[in-house]
PDB file of C-alpha atoms and ligand atoms in Angstrom:
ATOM      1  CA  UNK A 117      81.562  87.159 109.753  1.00 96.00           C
ATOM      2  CA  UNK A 118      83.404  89.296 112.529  1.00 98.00           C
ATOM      3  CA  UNK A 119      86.332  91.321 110.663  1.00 98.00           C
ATOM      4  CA  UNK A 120      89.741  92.132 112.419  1.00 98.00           C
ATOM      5  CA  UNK A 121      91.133  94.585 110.565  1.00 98.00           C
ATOM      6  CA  UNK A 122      94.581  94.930 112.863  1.00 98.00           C
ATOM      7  CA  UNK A 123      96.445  91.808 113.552  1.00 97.00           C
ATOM      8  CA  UNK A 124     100.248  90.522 113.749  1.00 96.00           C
ATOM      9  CA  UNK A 125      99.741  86.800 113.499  1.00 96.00           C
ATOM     10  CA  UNK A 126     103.352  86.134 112.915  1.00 92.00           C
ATOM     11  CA  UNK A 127     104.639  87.049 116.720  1.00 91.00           C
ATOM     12  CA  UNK A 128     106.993  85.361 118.551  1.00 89.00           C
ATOM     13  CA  UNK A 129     103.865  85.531 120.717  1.00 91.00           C
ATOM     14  CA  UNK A 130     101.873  82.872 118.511  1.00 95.00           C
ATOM     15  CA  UNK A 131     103.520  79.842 118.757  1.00 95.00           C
ATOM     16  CA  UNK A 132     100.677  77.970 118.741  1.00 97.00           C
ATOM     17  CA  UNK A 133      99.125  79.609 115.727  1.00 98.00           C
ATOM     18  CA  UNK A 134      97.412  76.835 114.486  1.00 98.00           C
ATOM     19  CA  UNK A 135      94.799  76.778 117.388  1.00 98.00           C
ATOM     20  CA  UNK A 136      94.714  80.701 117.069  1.00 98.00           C
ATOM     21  CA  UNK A 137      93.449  80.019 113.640  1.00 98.00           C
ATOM     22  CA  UNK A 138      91.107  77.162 114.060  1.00 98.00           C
ATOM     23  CA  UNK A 139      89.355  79.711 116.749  1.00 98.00           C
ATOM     24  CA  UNK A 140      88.987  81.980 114.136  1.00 98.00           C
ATOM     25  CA  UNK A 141      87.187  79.721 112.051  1.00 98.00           C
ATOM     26  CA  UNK A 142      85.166  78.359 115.058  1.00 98.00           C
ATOM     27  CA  UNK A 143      84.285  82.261 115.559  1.00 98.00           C
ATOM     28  CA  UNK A 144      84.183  83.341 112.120  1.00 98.00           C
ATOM     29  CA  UNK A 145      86.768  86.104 111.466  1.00 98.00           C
ATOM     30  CA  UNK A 146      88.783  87.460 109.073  1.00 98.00           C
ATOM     31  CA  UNK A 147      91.640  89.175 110.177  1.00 98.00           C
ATOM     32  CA  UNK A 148      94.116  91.562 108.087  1.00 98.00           C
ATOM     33  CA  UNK A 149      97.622  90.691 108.617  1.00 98.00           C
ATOM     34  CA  UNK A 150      99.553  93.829 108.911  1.00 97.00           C
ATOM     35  CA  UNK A 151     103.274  93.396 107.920  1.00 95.00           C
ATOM     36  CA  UNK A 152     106.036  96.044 109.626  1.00 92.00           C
ATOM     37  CA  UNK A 153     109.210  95.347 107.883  1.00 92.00           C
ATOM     38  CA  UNK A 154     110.797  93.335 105.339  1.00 93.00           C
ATOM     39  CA  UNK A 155     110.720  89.892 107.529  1.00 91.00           C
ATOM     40  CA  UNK A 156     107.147  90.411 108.460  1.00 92.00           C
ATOM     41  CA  UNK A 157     105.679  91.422 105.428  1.00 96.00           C
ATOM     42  CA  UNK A 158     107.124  87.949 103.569  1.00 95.00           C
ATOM     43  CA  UNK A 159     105.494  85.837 106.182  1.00 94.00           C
ATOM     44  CA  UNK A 160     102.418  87.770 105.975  1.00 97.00           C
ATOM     45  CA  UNK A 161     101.885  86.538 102.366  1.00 98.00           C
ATOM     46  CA  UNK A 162     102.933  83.100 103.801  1.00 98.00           C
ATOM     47  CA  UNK A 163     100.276  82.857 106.116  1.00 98.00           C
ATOM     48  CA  UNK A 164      97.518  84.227 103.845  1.00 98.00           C
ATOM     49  CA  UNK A 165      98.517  81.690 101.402  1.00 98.00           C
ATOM     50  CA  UNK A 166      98.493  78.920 104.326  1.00 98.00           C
ATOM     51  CA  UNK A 167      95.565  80.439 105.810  1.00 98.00           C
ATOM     52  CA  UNK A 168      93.237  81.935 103.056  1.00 97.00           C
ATOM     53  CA  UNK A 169      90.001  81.363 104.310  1.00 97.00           C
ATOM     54  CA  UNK A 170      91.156  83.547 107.540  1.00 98.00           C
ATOM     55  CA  UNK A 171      93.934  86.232 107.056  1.00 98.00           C
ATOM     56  CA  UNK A 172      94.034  88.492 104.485  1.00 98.00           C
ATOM     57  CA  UNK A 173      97.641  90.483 103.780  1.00 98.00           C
ATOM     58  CA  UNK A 174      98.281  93.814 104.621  1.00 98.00           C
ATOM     59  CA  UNK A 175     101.909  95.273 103.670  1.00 98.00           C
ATOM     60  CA  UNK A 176     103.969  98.160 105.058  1.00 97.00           C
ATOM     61  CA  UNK A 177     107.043  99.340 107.071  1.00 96.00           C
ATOM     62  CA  UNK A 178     106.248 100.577 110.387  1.00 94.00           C
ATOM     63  CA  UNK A 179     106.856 104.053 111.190  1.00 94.00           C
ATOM     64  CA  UNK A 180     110.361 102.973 113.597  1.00 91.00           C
ATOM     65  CA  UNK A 181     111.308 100.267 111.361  1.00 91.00           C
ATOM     66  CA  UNK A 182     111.213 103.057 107.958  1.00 93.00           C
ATOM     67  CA  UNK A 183     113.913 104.938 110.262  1.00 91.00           C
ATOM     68  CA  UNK A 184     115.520 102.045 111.128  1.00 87.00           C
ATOM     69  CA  UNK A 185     115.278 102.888 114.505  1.00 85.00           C
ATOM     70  CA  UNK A 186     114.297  99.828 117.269  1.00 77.00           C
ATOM     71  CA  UNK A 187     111.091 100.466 118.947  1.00 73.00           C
ATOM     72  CA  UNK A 188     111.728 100.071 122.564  1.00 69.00           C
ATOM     73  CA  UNK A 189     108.168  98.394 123.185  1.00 66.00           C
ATOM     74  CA  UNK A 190     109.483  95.863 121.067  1.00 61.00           C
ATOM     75  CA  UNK A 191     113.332  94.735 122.129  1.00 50.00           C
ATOM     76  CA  UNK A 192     113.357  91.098 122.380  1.00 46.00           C
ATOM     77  CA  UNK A 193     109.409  90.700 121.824  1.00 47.00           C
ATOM     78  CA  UNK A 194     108.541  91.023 118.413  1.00 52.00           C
ATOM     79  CA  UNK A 195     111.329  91.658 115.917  1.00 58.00           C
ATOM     80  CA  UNK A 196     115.263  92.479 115.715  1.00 62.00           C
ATOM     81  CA  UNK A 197     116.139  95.712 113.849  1.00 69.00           C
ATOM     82  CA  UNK A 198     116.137  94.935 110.341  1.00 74.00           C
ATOM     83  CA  UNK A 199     117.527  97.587 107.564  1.00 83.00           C
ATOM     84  CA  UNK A 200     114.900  98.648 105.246  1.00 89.00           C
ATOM     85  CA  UNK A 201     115.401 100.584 102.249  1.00 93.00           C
ATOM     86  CA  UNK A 202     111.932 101.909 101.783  1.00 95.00           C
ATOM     87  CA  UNK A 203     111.554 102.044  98.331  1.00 96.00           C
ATOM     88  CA  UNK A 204     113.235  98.482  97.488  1.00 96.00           C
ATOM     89  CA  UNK A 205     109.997  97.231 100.183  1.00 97.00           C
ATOM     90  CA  UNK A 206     107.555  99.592  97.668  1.00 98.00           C
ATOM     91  CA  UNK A 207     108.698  97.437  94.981  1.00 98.00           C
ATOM     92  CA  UNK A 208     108.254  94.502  96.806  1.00 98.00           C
ATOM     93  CA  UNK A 209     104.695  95.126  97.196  1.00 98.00           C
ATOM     94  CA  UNK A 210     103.636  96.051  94.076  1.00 98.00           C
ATOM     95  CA  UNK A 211     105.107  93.456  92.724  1.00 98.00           C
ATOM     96  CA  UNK A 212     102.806  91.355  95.560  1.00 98.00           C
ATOM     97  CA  UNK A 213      99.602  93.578  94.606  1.00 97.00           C
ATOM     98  CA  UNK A 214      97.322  90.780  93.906  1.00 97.00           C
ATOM     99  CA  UNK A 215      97.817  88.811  97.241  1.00 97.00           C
ATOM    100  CA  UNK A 216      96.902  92.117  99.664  1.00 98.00           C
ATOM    101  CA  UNK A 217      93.859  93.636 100.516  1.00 98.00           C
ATOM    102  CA  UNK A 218      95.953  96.633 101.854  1.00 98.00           C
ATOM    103  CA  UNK A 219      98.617  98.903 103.000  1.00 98.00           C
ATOM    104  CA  UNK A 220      99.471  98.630 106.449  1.00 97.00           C
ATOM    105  CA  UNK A 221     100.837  98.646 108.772  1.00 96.00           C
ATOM    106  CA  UNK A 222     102.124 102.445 108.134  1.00 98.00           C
ATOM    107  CA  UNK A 223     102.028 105.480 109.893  1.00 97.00           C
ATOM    108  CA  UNK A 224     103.927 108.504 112.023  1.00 97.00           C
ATOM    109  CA  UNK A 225     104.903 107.820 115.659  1.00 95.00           C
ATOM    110  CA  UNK A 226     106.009 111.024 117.863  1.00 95.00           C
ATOM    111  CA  UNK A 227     106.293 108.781 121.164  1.00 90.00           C
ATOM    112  CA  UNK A 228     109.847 107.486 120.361  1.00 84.00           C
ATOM    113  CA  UNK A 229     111.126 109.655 117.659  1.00 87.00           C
ATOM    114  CA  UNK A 230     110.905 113.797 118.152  1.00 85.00           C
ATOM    115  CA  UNK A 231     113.167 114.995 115.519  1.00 90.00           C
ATOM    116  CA  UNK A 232     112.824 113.052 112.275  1.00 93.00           C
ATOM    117  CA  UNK A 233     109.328 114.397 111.582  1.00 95.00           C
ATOM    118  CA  UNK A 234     109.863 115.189 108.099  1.00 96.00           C
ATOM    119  CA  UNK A 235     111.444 112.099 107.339  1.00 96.00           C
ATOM    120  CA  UNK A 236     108.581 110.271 108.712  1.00 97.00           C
ATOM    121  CA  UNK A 237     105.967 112.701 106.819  1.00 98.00           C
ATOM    122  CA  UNK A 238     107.706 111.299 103.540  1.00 98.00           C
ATOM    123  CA  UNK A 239     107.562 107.867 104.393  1.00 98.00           C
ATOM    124  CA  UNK A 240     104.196 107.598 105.014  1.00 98.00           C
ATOM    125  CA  UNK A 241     103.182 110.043 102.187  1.00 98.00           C
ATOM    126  CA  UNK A 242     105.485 107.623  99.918  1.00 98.00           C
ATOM    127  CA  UNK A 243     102.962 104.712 101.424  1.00 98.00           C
ATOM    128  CA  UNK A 244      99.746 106.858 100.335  1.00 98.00           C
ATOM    129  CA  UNK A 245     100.904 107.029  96.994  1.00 98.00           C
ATOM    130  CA  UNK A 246     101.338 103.883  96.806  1.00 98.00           C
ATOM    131  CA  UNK A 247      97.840 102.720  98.081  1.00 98.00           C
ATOM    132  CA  UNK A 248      96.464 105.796  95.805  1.00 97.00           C
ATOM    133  CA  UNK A 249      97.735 103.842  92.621  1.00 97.00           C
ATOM    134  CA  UNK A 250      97.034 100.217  94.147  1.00 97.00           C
ATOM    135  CA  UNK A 251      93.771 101.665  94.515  1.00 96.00           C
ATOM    136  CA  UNK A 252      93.520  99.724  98.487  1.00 98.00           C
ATOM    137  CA  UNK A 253      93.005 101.056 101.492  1.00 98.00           C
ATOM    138  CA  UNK A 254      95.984 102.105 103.858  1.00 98.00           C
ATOM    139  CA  UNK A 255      96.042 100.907 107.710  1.00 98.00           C
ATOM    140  CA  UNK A 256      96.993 104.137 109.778  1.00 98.00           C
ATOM    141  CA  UNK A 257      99.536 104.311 113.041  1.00 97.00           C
ATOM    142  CA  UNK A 258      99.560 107.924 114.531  1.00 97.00           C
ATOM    143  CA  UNK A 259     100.633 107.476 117.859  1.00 95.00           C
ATOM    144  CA  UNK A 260     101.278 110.976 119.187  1.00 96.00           C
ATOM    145  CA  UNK A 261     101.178 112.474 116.039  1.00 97.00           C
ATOM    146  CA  UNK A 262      97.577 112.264 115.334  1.00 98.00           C
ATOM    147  CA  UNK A 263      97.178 115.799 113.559  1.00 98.00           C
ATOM    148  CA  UNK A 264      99.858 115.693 111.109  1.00 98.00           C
ATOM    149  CA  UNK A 265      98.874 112.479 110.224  1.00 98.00           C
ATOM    150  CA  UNK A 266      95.164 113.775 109.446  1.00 98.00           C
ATOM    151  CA  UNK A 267      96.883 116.881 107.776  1.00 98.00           C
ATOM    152  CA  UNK A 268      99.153 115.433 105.838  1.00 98.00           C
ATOM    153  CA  UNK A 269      96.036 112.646 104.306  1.00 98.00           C
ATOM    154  CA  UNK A 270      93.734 115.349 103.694  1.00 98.00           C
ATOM    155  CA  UNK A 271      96.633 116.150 101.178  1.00 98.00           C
ATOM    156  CA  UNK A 272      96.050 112.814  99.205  1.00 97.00           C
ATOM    157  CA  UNK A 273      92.994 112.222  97.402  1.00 95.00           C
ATOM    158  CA  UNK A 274      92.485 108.789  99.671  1.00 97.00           C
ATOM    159  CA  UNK A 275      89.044 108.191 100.840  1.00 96.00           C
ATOM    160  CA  UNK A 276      89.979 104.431 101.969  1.00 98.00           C
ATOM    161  CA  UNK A 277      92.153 105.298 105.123  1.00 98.00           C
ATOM    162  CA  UNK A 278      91.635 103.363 108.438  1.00 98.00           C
ATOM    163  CA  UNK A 279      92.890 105.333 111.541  1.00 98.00           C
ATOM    164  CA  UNK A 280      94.133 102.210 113.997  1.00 98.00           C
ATOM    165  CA  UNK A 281      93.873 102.350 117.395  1.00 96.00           C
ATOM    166  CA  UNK A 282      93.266 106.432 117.230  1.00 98.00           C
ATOM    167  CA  UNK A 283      93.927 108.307 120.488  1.00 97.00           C
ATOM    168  CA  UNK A 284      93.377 111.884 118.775  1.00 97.00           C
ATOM    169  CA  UNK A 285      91.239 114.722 120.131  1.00 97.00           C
ATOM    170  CA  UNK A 286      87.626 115.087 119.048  1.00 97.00           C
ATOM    171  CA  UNK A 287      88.233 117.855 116.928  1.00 98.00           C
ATOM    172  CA  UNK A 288      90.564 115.891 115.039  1.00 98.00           C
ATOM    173  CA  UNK A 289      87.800 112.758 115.208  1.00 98.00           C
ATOM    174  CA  UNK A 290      85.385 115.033 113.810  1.00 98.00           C
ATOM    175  CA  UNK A 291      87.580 115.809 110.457  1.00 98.00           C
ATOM    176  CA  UNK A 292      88.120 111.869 109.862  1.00 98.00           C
ATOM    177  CA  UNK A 293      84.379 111.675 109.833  1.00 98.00           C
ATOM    178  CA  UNK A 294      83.688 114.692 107.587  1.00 98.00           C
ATOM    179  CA  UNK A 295      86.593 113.145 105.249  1.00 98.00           C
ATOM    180  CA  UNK A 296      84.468 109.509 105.344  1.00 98.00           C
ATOM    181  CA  UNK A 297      87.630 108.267 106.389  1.00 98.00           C
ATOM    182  CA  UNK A 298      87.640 105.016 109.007  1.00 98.00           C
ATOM    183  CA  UNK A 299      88.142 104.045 112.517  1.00 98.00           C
ATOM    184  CA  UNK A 300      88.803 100.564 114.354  1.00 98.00           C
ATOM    185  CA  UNK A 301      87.996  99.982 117.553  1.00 98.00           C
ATOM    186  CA  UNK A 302      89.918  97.885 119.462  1.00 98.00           C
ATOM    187  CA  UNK A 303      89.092  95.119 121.632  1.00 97.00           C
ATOM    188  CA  UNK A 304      89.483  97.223 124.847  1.00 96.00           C
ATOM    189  CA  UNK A 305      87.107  99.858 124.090  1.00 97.00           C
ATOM    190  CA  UNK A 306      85.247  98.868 126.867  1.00 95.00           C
ATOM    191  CA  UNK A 307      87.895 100.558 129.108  1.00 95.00           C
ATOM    192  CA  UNK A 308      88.906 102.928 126.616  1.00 96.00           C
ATOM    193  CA  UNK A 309      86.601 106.568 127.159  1.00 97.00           C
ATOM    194  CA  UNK A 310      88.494 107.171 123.573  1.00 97.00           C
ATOM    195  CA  UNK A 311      87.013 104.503 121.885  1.00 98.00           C
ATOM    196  CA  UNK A 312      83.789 104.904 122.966  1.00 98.00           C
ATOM    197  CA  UNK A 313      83.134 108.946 122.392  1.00 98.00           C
ATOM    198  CA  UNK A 314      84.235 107.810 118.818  1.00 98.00           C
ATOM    199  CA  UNK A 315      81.580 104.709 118.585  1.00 98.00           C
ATOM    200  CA  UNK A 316      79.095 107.301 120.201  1.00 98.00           C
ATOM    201  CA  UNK A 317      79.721 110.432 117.629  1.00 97.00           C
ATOM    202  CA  UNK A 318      80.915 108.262 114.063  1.00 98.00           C
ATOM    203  CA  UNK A 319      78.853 106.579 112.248  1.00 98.00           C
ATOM    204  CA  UNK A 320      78.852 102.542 111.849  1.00 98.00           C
ATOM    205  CA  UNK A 321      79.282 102.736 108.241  1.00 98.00           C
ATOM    206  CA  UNK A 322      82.416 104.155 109.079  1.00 98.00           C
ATOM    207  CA  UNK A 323      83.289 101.989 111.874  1.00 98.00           C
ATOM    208  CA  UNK A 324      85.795  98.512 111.753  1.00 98.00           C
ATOM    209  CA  UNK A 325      87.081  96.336 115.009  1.00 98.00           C
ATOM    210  CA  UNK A 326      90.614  95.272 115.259  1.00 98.00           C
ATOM    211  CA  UNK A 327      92.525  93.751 118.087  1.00 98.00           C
ATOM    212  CA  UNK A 328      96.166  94.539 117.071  1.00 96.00           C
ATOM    213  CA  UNK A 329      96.764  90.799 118.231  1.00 96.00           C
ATOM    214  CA  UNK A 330      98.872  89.813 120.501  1.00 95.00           C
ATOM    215  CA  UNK A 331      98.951  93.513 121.705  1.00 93.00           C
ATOM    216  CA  UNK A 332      96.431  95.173 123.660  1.00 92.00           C
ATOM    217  CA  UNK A 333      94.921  92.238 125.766  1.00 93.00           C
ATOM    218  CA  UNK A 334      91.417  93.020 126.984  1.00 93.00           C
ATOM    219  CA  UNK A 335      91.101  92.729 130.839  1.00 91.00           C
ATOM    220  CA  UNK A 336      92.068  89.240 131.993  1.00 93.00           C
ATOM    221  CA  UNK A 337      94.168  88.205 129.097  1.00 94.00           C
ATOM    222  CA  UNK A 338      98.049  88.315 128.885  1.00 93.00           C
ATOM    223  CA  UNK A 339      97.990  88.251 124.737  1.00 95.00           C
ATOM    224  CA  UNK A 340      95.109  89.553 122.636  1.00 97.00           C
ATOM    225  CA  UNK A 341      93.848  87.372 119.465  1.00 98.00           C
ATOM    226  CA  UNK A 342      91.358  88.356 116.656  1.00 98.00           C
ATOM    227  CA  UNK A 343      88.725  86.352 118.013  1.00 98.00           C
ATOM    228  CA  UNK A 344      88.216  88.937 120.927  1.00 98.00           C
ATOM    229  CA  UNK A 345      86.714  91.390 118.081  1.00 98.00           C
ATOM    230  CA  UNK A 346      83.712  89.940 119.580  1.00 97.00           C
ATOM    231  CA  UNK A 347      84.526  92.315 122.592  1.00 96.00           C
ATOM    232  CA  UNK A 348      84.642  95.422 120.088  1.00 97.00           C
ATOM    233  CA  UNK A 349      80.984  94.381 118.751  1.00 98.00           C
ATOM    234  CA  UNK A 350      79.515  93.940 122.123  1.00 98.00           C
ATOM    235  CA  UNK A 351      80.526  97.747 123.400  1.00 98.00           C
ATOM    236  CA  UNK A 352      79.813  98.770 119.974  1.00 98.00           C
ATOM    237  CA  UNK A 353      76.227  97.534 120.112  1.00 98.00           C
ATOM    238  CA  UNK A 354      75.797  98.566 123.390  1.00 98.00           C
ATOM    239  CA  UNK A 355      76.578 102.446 122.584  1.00 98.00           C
ATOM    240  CA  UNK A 356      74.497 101.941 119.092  1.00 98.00           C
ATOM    241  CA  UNK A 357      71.460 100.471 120.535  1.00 98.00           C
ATOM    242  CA  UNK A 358      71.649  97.667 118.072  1.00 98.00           C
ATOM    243  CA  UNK A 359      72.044  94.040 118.338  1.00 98.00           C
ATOM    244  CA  UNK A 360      75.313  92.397 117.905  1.00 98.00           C
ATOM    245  CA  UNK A 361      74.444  90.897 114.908  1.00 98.00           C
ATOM    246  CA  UNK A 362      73.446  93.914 113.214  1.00 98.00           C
ATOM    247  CA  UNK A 363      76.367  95.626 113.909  1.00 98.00           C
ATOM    248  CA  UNK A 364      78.550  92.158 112.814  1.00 98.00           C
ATOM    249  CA  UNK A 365      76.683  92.612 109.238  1.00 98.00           C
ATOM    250  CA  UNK A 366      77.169  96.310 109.325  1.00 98.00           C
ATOM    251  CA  UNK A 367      80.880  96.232 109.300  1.00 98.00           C
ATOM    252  CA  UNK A 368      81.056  93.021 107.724  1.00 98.00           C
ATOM    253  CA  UNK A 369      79.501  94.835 104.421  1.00 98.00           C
ATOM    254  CA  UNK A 370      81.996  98.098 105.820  1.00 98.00           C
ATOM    255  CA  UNK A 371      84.986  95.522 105.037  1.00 98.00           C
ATOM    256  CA  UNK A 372      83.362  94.119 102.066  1.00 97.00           C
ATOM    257  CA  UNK A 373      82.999  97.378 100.556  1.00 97.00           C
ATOM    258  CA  UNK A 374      86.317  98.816 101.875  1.00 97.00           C
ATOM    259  CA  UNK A 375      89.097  95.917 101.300  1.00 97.00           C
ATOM    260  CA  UNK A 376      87.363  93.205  98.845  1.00 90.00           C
ATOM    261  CA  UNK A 377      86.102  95.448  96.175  1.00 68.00           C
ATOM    262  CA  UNK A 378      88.059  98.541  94.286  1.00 53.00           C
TER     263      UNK A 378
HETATM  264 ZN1   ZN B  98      99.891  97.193 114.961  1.00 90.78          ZN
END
């Protein structure tokens, strides 16, 4: 089984979800469905429910969406400013604990917003609570705020915490491997120097793939979808010296151990 541990399945960008999903099971994937706001994370448990033998939930409020602030990427594309009172969503998924494998997708983001830091820092430490007493692992966004996000976590006694799509210094990769925390490397790594120092230097027991469907399209694509994980394994292999297949069981039993067991 190939494991995407960073999809959005329910984009306006997946209209034709069905086939999506048949080439998953063709390819043999499970994905994790991260939810970003109310509307999202109620269609997330919809299409885990339609879909079970393929997407798994995640749950969360995305860093923009928990100030209810638009992100500009995503005017018109993905999702119309919803408000979200942050703690009425916490409720929500506890209340939805047994249908998720996770908390995602959550996070800081310093790209867009520069002066609510603290109000982001207690939003996602709210979020780390809550996977903390759900006992699940948590699905990281720290788009230019990489180091307070790995400060603030090494506050929490979390171990399960998978840094998506990480684009922090090496010094700060370095702590999230001495912490046994995670990484996911996307399906561009193999234009990405990034991702590859971090395949190179962590180990693959602490390694995932994700595709962050339908961003992020690997070279000659327009949308990405979680069957291109298969491009993640191939650099990954490549780096590791190992065969594709080893490194498919390797983070197959990563996920296994990770999101199916507690
Ligand atoms: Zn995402």
């Amino acid at each position: 089984m190939l494991v995407d541990v960073h999809a959005h399945l329910n984009h306006p960008r997946f209209p034709d979800l069905d086939k999506v999903i048949e080439r998953c099971r063709k390819n043999k994937v499970v994905v994790v469905n991260n939810g970003l706001n109310p509307a999202t994370n109620r269609s997330c448990l919809e299409l885990a429910k339609k879909y079970p033998d393929v997407v798994k939930a995640a749950l969360g409020v995305y860093p923009l969406d928990g100030l209810n602030i638009q992100d500009p990427d995503a005017i018109g594309i993905t999702r119309e400013l919803e408000k979200v009172d942050l703690d009425d969503e916490i409720e929500f998924i506890k209340k939805n604990k047994k249908d998720i494998v996770a908390i995602g997708e959550v996070g800081i983001d310093y790209k867009f917003v520069k002066d609510k830091n603290k109000e982001q820092a207690e939003n996602l430490m709210k979020f780390a609570q809550l996977a903390e007493k759900l006992k699940i692992p948590i699905i990281v966004h720290s788009r230019g705020a990489e180091k307070d996000v790995v400060d603030l976590l090494e506050t929490t006694k979390l171990k399960k915490i998978v840094m998506h799509f990480f684009s922090g210094n090496q010094k700060l990769v370095k702590r999230i491997e001495d912490n046994g925390w995670f990484f996911s490397i996307p399906a561009v790594v193999d234009r990405s120097q990034q991702f590859q120092l971090i395949v190179e230097r962590v180990s693959l027991n602490q390694l995932f793939t994700e595709t962050d469907s339908p961003y992020a399209p690997p070279t000659g694509e327009d949308r990405s979808e979680p069957s291109f994980v298969r491009n993640s394994l191939k650099t990954i292999a490549k780096i590791k010296k190992l065969t594709e297949d080893e490194v498919e069981k390797n983070i197959f039993m990563n996920f296994q151990k990770t999101f199916l067991k507690t």
